[in-house]
Coordinates of C-alpha atoms in Angstrom, one line a residue:
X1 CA 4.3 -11.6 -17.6
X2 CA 4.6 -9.2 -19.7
X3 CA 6.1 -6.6 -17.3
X4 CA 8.5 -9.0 -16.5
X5 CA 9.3 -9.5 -19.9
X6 CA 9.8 -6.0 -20.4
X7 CA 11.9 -4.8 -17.9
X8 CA 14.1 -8.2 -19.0
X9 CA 14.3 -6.8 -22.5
X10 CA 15.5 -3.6 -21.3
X11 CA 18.2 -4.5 -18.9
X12 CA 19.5 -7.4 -21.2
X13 CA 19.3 -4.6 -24.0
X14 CA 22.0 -2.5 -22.0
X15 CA 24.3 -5.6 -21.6
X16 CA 23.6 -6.9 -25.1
X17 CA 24.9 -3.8 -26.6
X18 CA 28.2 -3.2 -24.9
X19 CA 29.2 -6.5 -24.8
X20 CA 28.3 -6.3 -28.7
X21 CA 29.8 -3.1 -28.9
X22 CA 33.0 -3.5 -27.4
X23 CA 36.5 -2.6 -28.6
X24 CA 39.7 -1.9 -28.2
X25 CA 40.5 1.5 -26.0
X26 CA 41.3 4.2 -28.5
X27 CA 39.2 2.9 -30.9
X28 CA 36.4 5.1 -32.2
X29 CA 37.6 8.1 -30.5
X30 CA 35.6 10.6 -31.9
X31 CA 31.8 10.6 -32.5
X32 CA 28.6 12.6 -30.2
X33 CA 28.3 9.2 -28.0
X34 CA 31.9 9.2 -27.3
X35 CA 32.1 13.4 -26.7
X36 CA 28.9 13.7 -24.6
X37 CA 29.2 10.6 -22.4
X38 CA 32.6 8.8 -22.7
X39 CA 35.1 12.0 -22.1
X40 CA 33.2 13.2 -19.6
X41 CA 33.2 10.2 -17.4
X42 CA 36.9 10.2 -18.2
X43 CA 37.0 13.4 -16.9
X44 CA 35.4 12.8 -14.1
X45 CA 37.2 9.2 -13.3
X46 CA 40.3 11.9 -13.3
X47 CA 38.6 14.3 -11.3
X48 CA 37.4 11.8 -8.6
X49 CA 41.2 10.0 -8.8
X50 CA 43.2 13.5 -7.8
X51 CA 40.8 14.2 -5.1
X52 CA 41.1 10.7 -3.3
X53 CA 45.1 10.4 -3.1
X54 CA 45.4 8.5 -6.7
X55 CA 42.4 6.0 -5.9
X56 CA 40.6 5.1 -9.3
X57 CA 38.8 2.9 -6.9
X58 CA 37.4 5.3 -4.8
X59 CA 37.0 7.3 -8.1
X60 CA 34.3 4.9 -9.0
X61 CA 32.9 4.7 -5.9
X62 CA 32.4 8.4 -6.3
X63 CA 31.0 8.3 -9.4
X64 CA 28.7 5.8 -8.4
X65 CA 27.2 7.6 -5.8
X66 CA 27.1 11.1 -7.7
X67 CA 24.8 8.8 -10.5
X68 CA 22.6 7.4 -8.0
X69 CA 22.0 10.5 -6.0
X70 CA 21.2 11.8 -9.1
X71 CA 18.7 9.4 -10.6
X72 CA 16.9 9.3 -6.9
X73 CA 14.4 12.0 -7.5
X74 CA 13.3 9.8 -10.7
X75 CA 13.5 6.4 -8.8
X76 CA 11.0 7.8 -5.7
X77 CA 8.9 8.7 -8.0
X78 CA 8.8 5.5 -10.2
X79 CA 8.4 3.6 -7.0
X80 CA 5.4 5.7 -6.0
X81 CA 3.6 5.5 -9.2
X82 CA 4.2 1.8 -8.6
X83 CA 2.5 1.8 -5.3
X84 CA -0.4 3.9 -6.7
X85 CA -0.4 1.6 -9.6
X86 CA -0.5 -1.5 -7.2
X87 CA -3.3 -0.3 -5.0
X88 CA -5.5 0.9 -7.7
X89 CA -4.8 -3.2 -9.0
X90 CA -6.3 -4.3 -5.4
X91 CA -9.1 -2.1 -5.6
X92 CA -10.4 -3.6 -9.3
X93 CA -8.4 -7.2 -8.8
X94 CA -12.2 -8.7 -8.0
X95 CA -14.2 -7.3 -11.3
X96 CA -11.1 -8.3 -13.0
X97 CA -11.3 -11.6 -12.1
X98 CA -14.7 -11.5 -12.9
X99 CA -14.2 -10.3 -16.9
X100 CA -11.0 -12.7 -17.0
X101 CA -13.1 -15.9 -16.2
X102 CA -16.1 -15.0 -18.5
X103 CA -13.2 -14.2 -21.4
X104 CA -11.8 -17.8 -21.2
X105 CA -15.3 -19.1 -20.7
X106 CA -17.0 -17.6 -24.0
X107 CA -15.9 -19.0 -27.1
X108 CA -17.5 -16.6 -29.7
X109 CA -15.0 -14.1 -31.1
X110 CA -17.3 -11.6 -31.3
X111 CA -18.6 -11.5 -27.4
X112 CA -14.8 -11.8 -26.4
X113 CA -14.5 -8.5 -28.2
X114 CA -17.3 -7.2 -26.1
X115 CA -15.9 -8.6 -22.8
X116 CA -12.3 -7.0 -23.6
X117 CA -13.9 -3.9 -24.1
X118 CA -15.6 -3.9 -20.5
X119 CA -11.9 -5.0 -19.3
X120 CA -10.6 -1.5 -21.3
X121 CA -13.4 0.6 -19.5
X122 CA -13.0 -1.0 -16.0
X123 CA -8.9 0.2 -16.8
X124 CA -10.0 3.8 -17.2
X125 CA -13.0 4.1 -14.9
X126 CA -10.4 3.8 -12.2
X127 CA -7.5 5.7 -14.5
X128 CA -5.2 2.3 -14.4
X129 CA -2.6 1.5 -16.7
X130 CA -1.2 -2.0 -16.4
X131 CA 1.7 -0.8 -19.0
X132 CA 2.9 2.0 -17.3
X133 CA 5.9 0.0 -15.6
X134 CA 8.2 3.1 -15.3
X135 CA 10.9 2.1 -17.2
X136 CA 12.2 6.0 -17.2
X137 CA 15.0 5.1 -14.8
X138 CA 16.5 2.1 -17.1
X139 CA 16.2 4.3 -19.9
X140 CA 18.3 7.0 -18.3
X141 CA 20.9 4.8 -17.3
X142 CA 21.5 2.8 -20.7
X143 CA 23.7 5.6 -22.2
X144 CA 25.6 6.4 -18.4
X145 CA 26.7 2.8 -18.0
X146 CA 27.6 2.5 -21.6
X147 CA 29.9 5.4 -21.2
X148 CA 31.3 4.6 -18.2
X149 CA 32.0 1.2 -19.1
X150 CA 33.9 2.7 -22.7
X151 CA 35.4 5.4 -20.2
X152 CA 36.8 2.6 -17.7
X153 CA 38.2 0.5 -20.8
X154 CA 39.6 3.4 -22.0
X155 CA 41.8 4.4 -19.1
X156 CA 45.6 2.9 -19.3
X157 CA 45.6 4.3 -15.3
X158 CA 42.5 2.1 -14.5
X159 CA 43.9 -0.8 -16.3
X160 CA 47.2 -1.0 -14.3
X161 CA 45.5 0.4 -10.8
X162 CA 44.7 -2.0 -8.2
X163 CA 41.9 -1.5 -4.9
X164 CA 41.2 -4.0 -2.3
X165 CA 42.2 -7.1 -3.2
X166 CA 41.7 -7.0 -7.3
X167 CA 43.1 -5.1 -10.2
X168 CA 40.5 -2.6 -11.5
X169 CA 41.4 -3.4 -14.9
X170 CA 41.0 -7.5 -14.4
X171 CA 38.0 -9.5 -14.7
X172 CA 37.4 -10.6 -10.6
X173 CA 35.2 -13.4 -9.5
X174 CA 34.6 -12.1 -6.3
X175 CA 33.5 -9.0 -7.3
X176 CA 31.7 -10.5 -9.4
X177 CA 30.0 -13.2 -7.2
X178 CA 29.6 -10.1 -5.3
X179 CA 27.9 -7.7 -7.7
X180 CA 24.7 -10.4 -8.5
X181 CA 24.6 -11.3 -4.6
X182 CA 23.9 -7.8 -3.3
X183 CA 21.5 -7.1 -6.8
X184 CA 20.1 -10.3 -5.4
X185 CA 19.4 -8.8 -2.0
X186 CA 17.9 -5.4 -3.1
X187 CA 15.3 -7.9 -5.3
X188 CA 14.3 -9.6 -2.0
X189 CA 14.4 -6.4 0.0
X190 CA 11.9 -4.3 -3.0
X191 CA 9.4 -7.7 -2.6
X192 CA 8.8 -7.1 1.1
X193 CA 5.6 -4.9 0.7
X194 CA 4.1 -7.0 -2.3
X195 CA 2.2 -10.3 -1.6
X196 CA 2.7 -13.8 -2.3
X197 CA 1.7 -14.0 -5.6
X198 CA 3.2 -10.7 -6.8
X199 CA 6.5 -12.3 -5.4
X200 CA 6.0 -15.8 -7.3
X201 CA 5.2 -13.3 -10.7
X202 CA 8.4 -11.3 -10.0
X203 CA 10.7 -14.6 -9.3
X204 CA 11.7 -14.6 -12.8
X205 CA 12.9 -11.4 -12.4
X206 CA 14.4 -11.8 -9.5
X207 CA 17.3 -14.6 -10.6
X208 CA 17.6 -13.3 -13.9
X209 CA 19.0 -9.8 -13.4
X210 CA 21.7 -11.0 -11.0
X211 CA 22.8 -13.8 -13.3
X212 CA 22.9 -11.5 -16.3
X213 CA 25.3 -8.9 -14.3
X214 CA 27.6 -12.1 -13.5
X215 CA 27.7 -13.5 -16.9
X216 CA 28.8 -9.9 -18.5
X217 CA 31.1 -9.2 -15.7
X218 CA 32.9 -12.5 -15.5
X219 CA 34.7 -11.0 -19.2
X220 CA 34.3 -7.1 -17.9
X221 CA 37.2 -5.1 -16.2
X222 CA 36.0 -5.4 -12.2
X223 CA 35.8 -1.7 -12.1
X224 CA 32.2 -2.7 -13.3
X225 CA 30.8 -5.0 -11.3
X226 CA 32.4 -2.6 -8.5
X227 CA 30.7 0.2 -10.1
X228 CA 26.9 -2.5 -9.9
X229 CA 28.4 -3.6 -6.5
X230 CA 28.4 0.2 -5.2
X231 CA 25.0 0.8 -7.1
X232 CA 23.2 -2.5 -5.4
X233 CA 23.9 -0.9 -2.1
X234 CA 23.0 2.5 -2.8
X235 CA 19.3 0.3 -4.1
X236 CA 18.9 -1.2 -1.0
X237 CA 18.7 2.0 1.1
X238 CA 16.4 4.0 -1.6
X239 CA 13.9 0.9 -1.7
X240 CA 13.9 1.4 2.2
X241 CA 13.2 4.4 2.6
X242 CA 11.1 4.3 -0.3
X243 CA 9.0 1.3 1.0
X244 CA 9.1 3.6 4.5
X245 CA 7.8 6.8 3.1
X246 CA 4.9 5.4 0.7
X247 CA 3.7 2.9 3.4
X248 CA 0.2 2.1 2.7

């Protein structure tokens, strides 16, 4: 639960702060956040825009894709320290259960103390950290989604550019539907290789961060949820290949 919780406070964090944060494009122009991560997403929205024939959509579909290929060195190895972390849970799951049911059973504060204790040394006989959730990854991407959502709000050419069917600039629902479907998916395809009850543990999870990308994109310009839309798919590969290379 309280991983769950966690990685909930974290991604909720992200949206909670641009959706606080949000203003008016050309406001608070100057500033380190807005010279070290908002001009040079601009720049490279631009950059991306003159290469593709005067596509900002393709422009952040490049981007995209530059940012995850990026972050993919630090997401194999999250997911591998999760795997390690999960198997070394299997191998001390039964003396676990065994301190967990004496815990609840004892009722004097003072031999609780003792049992938690023998919990602590079971964790570090067997070098097992049940807070080390690898939240590196979410951390990294706080300040790149916050400046390329300033960057896209910014940019008069993404406001008036249209790709597919929607206006970049526009809130879309169909983007949007589309964004929290495919995070959806990639949540059901990285719970293949976990059990039953892991899966019923991670459900929360599972619904919430979908939801949450749908509820601040229903207001955001659809360049986002195209940007989360691009990014879910890019997921759903890593986590296969990921779940194919560190196959128990």
């Amino acid at each position: 639960m309280f991983h769950k919780t966690k990685l909930l406070f974290i991604f909720t964090s992200i949206l909670f702060i641009i959706s606080g944060c949000s203003q008016q494009p050309g406001q608070n122009n100057t500033g380190f956040f807005h010279q070290y991560f908002v001009e040079p997403f601009s720049y490279l929205i631009h950059f991306f825009a003159e290469l593709s024939n005067g596509s900002y959509g393709v422009a952040i579909i490049l981007i995209t894709l530059l940012i995850r290929i990026l972050l993919f060195p630090f997401m194999l190895r999250q997911y591998k320290s999760q795997q390690a972390m999960k198997e070394k849970m299997e191998l001390i799951k039964p003396e676990m259960e065994i301190i967990q049911k004496r815990m609840k059973e004892e009722k004097d504060p003072a031999k609780q103390k003792e049992i938690q204790q023998e919990m602590i040394q079971l964790y570090q006989k067997h070098n097992f950290n049940p807070l080390n959730i690898g939240c590196l990854p979410l951390l990294i991407q706080m300040p790149i989604l916050m400046g390329l959502y300033y960057a896209i709000r910014g940019s008069n050419e993404i406001a008036t550019h249209s790709f597919l069917w929607f206006n970049l600039g526009q809130p879309d629902i169909v983007m949007t539907v589309l964004a929290g479907a495919i995070y959806y998916i990639q949540f059901v395809v990285s719970q293949r290789t976990l059990s039953e009850e892991q899966r019923k543990q991670m459900r929360f999870m599972g619904l919430m961060s979908p939801i949450m990308i749908m509820i601040f994109s229903f207001s955001s310009p659809a360049a986002l949820p195209l940007y989360w839309s691009v990014g879910g798919l890019f997921l759903i590969g890593q986590t296969l290949l990921s779940q194919k290379l560190y196959k128990k």
